[in-house]
PDB file of C-alpha atoms in Angstrom:
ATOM      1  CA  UNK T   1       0.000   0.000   0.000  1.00 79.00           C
ATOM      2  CA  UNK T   2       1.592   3.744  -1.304  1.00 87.00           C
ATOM      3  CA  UNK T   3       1.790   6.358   1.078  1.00 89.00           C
ATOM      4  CA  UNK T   4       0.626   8.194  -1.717  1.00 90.00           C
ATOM      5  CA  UNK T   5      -2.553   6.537  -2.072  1.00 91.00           C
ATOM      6  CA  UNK T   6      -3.585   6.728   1.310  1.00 92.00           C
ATOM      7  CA  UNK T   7      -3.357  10.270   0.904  1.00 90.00           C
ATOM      8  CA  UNK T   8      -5.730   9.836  -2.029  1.00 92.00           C
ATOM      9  CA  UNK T   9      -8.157   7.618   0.504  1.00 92.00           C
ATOM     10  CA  UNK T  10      -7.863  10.173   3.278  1.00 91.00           C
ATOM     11  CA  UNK T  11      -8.777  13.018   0.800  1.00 90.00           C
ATOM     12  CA  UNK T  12     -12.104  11.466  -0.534  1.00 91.00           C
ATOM     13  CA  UNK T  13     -12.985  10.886   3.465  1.00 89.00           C
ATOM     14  CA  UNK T  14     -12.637  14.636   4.195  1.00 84.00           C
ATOM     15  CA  UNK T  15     -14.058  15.881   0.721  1.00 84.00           C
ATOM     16  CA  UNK T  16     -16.873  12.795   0.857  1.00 86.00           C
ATOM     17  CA  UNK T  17     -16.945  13.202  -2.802  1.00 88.00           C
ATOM     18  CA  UNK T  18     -14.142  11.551  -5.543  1.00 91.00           C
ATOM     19  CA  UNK T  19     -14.737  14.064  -7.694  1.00 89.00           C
ATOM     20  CA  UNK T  20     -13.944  16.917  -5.463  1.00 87.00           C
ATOM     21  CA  UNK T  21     -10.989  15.202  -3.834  1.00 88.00           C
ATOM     22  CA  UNK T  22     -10.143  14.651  -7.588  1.00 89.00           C
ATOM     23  CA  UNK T  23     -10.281  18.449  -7.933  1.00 87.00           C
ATOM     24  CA  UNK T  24      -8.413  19.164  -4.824  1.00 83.00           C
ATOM     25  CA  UNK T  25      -5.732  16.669  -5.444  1.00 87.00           C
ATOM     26  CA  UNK T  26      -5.170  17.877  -8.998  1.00 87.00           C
ATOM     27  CA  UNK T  27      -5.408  14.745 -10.895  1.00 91.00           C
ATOM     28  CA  UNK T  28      -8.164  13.118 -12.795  1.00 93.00           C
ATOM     29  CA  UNK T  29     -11.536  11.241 -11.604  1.00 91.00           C
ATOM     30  CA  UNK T  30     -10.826   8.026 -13.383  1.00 92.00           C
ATOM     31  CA  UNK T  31      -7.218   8.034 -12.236  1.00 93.00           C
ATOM     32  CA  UNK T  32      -8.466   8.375  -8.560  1.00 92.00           C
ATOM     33  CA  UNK T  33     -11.324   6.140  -8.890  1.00 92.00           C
ATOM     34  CA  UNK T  34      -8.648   3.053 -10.194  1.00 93.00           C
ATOM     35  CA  UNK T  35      -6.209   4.114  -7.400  1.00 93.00           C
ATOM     36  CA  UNK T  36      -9.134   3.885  -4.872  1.00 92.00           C
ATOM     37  CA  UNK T  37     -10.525   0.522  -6.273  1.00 93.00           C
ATOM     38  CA  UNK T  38      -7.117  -0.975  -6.576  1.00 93.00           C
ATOM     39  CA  UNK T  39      -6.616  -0.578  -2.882  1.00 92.00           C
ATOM     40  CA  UNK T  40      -9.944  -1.818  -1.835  1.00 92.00           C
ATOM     41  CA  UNK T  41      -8.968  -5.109  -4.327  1.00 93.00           C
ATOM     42  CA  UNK T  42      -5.455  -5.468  -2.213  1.00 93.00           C
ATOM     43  CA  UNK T  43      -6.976  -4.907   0.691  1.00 92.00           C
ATOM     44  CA  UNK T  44     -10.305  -7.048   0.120  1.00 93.00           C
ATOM     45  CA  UNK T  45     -12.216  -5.124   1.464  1.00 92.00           C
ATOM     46  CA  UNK T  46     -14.890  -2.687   0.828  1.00 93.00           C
ATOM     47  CA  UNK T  47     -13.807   1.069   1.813  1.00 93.00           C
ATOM     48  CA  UNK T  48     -16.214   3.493   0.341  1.00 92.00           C
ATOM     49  CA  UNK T  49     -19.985   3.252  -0.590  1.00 90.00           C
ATOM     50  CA  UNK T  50     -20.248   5.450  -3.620  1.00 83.00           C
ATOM     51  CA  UNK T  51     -23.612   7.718  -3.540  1.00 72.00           C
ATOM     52  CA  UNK T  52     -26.782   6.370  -5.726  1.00 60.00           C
ATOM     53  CA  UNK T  53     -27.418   7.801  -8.914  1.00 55.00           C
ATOM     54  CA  UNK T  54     -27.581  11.357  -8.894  1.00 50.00           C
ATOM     55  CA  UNK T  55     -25.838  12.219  -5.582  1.00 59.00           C
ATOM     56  CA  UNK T  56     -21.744  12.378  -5.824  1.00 73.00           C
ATOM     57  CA  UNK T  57     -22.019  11.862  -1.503  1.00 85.00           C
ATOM     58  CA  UNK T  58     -19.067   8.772  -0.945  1.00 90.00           C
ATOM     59  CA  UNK T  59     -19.521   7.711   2.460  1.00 90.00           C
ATOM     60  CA  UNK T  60     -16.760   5.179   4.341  1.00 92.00           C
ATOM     61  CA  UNK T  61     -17.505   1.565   5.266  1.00 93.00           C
ATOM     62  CA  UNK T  62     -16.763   0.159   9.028  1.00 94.00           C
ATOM     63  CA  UNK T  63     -13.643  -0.887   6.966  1.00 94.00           C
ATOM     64  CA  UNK T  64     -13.220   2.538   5.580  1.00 93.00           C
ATOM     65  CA  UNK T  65     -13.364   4.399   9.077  1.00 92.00           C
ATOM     66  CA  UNK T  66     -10.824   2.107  10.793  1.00 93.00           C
ATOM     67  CA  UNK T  67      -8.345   2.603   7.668  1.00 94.00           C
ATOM     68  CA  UNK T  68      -9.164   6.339   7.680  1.00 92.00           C
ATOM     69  CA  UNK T  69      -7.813   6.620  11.584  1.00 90.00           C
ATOM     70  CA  UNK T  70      -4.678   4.526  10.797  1.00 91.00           C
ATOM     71  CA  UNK T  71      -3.781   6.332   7.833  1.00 91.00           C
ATOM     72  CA  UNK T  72      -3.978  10.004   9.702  1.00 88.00           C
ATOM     73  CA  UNK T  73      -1.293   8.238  12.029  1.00 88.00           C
ATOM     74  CA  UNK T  74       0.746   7.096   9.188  1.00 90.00           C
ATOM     75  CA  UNK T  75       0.614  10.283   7.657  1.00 87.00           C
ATOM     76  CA  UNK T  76       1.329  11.974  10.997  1.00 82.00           C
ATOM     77  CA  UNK T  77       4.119   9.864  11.912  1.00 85.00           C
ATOM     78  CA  UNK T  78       6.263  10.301   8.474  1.00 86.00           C
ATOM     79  CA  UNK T  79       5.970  13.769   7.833  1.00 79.00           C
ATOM     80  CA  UNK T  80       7.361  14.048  11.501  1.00 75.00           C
ATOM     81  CA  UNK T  81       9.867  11.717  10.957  1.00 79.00           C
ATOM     82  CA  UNK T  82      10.730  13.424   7.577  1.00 76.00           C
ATOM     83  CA  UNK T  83      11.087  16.892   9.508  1.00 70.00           C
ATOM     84  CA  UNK T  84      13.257  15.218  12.069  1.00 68.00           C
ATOM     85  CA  UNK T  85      15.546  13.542   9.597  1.00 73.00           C
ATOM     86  CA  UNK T  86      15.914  17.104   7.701  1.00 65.00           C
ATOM     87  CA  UNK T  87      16.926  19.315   9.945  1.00 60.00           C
ATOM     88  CA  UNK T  88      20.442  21.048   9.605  1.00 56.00           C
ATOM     89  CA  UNK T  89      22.944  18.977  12.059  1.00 56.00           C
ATOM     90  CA  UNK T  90      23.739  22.768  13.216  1.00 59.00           C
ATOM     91  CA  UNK T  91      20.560  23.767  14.185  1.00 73.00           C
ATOM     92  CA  UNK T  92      18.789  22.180  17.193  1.00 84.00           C
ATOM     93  CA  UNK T  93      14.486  22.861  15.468  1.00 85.00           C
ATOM     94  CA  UNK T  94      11.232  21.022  15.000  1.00 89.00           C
ATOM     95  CA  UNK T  95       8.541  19.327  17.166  1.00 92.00           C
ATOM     96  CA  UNK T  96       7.917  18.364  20.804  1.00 95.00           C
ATOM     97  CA  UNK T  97       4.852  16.119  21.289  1.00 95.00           C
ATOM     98  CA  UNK T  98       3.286  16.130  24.902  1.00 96.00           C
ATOM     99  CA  UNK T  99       0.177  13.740  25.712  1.00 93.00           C
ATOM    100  CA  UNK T 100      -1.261  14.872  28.716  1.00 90.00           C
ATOM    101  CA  UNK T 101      -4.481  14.959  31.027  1.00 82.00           C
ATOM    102  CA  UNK T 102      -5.828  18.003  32.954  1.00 82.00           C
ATOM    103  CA  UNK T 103      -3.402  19.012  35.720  1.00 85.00           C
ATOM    104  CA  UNK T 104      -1.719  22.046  36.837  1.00 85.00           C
ATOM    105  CA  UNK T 105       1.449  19.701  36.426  1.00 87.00           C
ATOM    106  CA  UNK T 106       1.513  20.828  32.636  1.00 89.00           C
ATOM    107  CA  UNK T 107       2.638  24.227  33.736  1.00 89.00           C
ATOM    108  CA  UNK T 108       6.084  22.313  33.889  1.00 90.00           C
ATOM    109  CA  UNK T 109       6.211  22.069  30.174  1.00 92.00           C
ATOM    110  CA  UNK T 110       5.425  25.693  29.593  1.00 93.00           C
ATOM    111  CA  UNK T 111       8.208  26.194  32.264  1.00 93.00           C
ATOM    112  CA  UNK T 112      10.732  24.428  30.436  1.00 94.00           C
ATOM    113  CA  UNK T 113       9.617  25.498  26.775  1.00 95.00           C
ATOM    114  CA  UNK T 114       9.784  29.517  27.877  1.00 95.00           C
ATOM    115  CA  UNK T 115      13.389  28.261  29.515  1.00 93.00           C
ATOM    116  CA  UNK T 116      14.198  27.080  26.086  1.00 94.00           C
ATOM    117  CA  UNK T 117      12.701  29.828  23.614  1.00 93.00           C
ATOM    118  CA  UNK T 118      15.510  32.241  23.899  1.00 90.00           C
ATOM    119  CA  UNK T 119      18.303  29.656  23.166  1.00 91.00           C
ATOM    120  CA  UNK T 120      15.974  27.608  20.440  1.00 92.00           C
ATOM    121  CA  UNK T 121      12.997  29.946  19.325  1.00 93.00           C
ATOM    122  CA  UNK T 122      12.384  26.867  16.239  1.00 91.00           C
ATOM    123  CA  UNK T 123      11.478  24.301  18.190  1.00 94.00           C
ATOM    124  CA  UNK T 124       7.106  24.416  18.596  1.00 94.00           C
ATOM    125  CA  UNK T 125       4.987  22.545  21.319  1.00 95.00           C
ATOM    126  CA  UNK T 126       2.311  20.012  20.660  1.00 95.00           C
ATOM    127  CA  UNK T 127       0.169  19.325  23.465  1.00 93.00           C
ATOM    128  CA  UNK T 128      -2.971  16.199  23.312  1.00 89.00           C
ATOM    129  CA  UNK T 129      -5.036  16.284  25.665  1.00 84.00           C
ATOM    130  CA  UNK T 130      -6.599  13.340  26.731  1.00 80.00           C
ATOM    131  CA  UNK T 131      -7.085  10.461  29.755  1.00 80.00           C
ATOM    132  CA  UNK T 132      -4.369   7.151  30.281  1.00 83.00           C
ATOM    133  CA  UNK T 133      -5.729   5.767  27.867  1.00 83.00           C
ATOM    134  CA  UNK T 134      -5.527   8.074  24.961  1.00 85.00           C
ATOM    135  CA  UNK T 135      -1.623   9.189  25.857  1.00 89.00           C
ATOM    136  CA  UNK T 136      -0.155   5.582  26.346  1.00 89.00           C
ATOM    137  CA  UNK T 137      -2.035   4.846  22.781  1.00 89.00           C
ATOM    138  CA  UNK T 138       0.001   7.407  21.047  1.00 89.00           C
ATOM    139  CA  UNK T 139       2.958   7.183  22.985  1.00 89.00           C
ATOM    140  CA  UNK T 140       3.069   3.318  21.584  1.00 86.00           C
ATOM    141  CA  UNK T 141       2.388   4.519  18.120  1.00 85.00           C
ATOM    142  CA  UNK T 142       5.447   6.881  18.219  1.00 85.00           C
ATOM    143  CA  UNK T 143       2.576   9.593  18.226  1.00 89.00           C
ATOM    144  CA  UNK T 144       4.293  11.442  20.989  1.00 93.00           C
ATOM    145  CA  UNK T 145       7.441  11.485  22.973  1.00 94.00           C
ATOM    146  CA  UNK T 146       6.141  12.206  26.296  1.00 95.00           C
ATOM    147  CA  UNK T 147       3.458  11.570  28.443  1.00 94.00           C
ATOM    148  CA  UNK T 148       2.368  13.021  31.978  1.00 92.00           C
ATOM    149  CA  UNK T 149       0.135  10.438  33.690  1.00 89.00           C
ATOM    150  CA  UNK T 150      -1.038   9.725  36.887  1.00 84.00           C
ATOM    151  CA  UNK T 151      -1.651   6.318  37.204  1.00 80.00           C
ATOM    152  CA  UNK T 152       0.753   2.766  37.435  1.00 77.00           C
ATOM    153  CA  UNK T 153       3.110   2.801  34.493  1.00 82.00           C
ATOM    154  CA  UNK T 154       4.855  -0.538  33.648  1.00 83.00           C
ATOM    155  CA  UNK T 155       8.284   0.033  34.016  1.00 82.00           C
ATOM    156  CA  UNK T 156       9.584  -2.880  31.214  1.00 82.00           C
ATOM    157  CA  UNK T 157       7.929  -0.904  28.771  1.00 86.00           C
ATOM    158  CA  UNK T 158       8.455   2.597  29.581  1.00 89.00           C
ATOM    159  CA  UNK T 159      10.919   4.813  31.168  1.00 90.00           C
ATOM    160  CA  UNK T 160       9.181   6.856  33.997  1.00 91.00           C
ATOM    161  CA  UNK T 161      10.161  10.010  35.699  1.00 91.00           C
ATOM    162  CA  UNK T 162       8.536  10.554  39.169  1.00 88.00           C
ATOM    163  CA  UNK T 163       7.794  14.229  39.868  1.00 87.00           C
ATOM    164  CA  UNK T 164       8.515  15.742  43.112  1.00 80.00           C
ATOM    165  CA  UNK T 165       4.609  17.225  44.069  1.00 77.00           C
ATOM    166  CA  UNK T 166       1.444  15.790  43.655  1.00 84.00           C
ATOM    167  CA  UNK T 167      -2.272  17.365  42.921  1.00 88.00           C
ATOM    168  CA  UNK T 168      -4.785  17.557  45.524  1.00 92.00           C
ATOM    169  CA  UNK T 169      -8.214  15.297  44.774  1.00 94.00           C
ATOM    170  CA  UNK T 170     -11.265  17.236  46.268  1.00 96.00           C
ATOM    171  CA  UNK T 171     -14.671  18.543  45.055  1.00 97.00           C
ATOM    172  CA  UNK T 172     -16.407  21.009  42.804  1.00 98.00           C
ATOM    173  CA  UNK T 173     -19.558  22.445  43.584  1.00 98.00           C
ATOM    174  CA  UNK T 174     -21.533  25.570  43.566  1.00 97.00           C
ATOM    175  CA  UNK T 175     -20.979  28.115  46.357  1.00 97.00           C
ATOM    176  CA  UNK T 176     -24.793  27.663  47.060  1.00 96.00           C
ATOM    177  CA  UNK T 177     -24.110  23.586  47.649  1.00 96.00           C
ATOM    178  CA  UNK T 178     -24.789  22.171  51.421  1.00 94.00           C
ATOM    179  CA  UNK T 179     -21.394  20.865  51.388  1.00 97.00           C
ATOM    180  CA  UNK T 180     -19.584  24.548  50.106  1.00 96.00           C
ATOM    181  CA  UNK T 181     -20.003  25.399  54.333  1.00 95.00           C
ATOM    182  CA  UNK T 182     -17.627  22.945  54.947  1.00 96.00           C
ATOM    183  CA  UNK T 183     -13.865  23.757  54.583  1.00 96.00           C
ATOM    184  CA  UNK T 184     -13.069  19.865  54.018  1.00 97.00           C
ATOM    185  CA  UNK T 185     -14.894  17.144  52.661  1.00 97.00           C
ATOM    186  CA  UNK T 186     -15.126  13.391  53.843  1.00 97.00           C
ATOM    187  CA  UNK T 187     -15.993  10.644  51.876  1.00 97.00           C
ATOM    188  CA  UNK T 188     -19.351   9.774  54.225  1.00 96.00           C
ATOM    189  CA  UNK T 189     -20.315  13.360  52.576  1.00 97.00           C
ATOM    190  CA  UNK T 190     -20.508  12.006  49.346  1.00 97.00           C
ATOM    191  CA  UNK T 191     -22.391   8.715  50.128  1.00 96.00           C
ATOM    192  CA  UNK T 192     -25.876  10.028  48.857  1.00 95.00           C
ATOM    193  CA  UNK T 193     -24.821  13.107  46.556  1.00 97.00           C
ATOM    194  CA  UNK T 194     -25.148  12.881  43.021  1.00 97.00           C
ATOM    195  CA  UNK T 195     -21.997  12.933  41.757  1.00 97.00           C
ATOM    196  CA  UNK T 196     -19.885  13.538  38.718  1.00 96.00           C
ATOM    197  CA  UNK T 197     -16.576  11.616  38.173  1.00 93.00           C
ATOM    198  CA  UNK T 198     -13.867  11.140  35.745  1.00 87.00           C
ATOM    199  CA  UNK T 199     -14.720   8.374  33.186  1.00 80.00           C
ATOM    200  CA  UNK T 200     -10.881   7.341  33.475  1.00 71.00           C
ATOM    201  CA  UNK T 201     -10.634   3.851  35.230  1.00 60.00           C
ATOM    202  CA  UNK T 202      -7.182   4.260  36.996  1.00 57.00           C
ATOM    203  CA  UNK T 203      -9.302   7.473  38.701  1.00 62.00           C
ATOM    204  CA  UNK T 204     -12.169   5.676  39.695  1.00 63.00           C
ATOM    205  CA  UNK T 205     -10.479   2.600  41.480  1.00 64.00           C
ATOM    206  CA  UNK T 206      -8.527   5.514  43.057  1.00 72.00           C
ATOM    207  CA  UNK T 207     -10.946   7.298  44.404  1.00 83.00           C
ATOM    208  CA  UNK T 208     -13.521   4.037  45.269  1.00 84.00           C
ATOM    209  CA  UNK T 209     -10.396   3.423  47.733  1.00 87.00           C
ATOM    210  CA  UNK T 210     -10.806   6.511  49.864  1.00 92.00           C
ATOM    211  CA  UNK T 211     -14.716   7.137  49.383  1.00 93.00           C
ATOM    212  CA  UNK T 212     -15.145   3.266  51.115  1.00 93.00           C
ATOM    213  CA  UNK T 213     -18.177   2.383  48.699  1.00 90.00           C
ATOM    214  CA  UNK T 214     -17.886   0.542  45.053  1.00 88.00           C
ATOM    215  CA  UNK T 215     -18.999   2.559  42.001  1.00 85.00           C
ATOM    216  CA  UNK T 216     -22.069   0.699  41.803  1.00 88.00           C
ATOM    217  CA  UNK T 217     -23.372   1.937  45.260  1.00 92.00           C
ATOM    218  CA  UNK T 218     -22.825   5.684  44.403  1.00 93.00           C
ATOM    219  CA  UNK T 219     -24.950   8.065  42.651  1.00 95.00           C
ATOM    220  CA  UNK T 220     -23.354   9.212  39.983  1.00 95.00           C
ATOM    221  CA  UNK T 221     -25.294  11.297  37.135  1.00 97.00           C
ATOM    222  CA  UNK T 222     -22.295  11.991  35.121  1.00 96.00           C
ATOM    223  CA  UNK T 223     -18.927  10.943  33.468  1.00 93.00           C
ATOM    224  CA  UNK T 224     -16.450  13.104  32.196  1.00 91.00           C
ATOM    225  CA  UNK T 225     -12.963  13.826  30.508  1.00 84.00           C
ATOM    226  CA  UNK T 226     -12.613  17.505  30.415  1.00 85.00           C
ATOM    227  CA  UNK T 227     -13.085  19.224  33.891  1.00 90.00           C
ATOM    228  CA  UNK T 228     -14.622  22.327  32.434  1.00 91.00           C
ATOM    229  CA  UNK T 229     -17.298  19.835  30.424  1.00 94.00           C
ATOM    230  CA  UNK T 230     -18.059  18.825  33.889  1.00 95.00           C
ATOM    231  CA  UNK T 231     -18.043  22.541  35.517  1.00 96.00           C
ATOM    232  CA  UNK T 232     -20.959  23.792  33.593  1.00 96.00           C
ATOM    233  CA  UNK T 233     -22.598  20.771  34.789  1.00 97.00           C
ATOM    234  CA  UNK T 234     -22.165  21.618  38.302  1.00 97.00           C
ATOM    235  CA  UNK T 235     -22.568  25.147  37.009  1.00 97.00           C
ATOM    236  CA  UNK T 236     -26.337  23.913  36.482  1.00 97.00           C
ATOM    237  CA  UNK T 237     -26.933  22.378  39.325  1.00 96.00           C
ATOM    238  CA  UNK T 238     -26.705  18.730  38.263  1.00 97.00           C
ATOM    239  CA  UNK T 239     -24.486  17.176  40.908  1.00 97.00           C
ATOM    240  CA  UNK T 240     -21.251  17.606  42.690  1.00 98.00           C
ATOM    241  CA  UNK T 241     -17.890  17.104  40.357  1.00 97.00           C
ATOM    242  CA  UNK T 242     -14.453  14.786  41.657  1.00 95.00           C
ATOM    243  CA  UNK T 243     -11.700  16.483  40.667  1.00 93.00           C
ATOM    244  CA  UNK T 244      -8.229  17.825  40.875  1.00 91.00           C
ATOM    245  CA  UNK T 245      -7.248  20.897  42.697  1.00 92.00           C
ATOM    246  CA  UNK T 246      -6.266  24.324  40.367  1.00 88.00           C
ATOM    247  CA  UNK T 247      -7.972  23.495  37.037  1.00 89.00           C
ATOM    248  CA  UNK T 248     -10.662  25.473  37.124  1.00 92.00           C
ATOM    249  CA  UNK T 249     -10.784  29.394  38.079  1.00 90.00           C
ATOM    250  CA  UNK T 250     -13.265  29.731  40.689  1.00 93.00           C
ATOM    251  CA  UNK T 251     -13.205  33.237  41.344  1.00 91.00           C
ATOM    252  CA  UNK T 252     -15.581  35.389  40.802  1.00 91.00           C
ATOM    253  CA  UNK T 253     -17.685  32.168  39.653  1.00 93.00           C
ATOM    254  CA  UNK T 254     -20.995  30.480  41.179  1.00 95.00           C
ATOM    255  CA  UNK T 255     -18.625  27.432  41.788  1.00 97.00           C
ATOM    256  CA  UNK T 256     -16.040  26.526  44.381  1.00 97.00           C
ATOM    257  CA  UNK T 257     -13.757  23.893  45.500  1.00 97.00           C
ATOM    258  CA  UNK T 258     -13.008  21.982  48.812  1.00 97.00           C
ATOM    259  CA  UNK T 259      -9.961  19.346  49.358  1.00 97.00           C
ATOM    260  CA  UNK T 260     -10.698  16.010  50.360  1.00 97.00           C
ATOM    261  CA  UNK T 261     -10.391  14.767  54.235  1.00 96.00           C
ATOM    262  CA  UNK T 262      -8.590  12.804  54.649  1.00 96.00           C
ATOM    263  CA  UNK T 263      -6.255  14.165  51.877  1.00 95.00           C
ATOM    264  CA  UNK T 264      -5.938  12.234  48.821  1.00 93.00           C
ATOM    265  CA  UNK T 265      -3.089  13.384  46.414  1.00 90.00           C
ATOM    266  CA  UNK T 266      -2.294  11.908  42.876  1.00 86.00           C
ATOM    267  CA  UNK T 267       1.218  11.132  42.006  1.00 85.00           C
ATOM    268  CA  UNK T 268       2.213  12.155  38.336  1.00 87.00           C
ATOM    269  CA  UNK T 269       4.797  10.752  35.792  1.00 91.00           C
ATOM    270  CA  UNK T 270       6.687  11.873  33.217  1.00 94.00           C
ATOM    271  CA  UNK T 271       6.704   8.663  30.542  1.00 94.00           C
ATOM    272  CA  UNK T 272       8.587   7.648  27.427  1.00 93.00           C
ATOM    273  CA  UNK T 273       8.862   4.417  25.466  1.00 89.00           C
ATOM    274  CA  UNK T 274      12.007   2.715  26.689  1.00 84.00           C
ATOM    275  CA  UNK T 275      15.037   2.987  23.881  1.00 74.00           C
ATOM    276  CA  UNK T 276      13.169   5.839  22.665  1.00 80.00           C
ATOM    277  CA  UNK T 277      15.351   7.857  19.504  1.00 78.00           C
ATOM    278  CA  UNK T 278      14.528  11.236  20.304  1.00 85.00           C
ATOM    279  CA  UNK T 279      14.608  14.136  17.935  1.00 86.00           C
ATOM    280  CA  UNK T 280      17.301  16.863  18.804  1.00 88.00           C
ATOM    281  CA  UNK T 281      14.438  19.045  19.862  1.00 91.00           C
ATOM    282  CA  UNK T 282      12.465  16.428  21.763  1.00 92.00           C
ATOM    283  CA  UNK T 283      16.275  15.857  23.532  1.00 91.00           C
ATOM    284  CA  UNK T 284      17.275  18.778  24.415  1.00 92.00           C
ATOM    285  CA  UNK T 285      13.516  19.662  26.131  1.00 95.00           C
ATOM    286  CA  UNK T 286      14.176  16.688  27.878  1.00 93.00           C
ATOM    287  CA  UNK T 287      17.439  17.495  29.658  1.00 92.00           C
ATOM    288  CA  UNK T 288      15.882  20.701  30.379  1.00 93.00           C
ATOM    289  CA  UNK T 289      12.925  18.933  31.829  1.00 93.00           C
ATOM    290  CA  UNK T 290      15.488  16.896  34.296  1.00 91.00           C
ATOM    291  CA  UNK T 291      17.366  19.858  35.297  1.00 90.00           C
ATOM    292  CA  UNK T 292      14.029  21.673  36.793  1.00 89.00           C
ATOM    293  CA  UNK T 293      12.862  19.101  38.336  1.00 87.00           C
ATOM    294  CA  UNK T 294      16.101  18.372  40.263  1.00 84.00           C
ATOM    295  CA  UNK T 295      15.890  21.550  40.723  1.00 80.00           C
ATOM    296  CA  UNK T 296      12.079  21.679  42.211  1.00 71.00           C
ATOM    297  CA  UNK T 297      13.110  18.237  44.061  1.00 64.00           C
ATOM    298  CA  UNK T 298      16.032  20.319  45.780  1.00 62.00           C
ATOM    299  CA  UNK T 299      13.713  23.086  47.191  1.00 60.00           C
ATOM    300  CA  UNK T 300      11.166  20.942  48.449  1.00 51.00           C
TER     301      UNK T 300
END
């Protein structure tokens, strides 16, 4: 299967019409149409359903989708390996690629990237943002170089830097909740509140530990994986949301938050694949990365 021809796949998918990704791609209908059909022979598979008679509408097949998500990687991955590959040996440019969840921990990256902008003002910053899940799923496909997690990392599979602080678990509710007149909250507190929590698993077995009761015995109304998703739900009144300390601004808002008791604190990692060939970039932001947090280690 051409690179090239994936391109041509990934084209009709976005343009949902082979004429218009014909247009677009600058070559001709019948030319794409063979390219297309010859793929779907080698692959044996049905990719696209072509529209009825009089509509041009191509949609994608099961098949089609799943081929459609591994091709954006492929694509992804090579023109970032290309850029890596190209870069002058005197000049120290190109990507970083950061998959991370919602913490005040990321501030360390933007620490380390302002440290480095003076010295290399052509390297950029990718952040994803996304749960365990998501950020050890591109960290295998060579999607990213780094990950910040907070949750068990195996250590035969990836290299893992523990950071010296931790973020604070606790609860976000409006300033008009029963539970905002406490300064602390306990897990008996929660028992019979309706309650929105983090659809990550390593977060729920977690937090089950300190609140004493199984998921199935709480009331929870909600799931989420963005924090400020889940803030306009308690925003509205819908329940009470499980959360880390510092991600969302509370002043001068209806909403509020109050620390756990007793205190639960998350532990966060800095992750990479083991024998991991980094970029010059991706290198050098990683030394940097060491140096502060010896440095933050040092202090506290």
């Amino acid at each position: 299967m051409e690179l090239r021809v994936l391109e041509y796949f990934l084209t009709v998918a976005r343009e949902q019409s082979i004429t218009a990704a014909a247009e677009s791609l600058h070559i001709s209908q019948p030319a794409l149409s063979t390219q297309l059909k010859a793929m779907e022979t080698e692959l044996g598979k049905q990719l696209l359903i072509r529209g009825v008679k009089g509509s041009r509408k191509v949609t994608l097949t099961e098949e089609g989708m799943i081929l459609r998500k591994r091709a954006e990687e492929i694509i992804s991955l090579v023109r970032r390996t290309e850029n890596e590959i190209t870069q002058s040996d005197a000049t120290i440019a190109g990507n970083v690629f950061i998959g991370a969840g919602e913490t005040e921990t990321v501030r360390l990256f933007a620490m380390v990237a302002k440290k480095l902008q003076k010295k290399y003002p052509d390297i950029q910053y990718h952040i994803s943002s996304g749960n365990a899940e998501h950020v050890l799923e591109y960290l295998d496909k060579g999607l990213i170089d780094f990950g910040l997690l907070f949750t068990e990392i195996d250590p035969q599979k990836y290299e893992v830097m523990t950071l010296p602080f931790r973020d604070t678990w606790g609860v976000l509710m409006r300033r008009d909740s029963p539970l905002a007149e406490k300064e602390t909250i306990c897990p008996e507190d929660l028992w019979d509140k309706p309650l929105i929590v983090s659809h990550q698993k390593g977060d729920n077995l977690y937090l089950e530990n300190w609140i004493g009761r199984e998921e199935s015995e709480l009331h929870i109304v909600a799931t989420y994986n963005l924090i400020f998703n889940a803030s306009l739900l308690v925003d509205e009144g819908l329940g009470y949301a499980l959360c880390y300390d510092g991600l969302i601004n509370t002043q001068g808002s209806n909403l509020c938050f109050r620390p756990f008791s007793p205190q639960l604190n998350a532990s966060g990692y800095i992750v990479w694949k083991k024998y991991q060939m980094f970029s010059k970039a991706a290198g050098v932001f990683l030394q940097s990365l060491k140096e502060l947090l010896e440095k933050e280690a040092g202090s506290i």
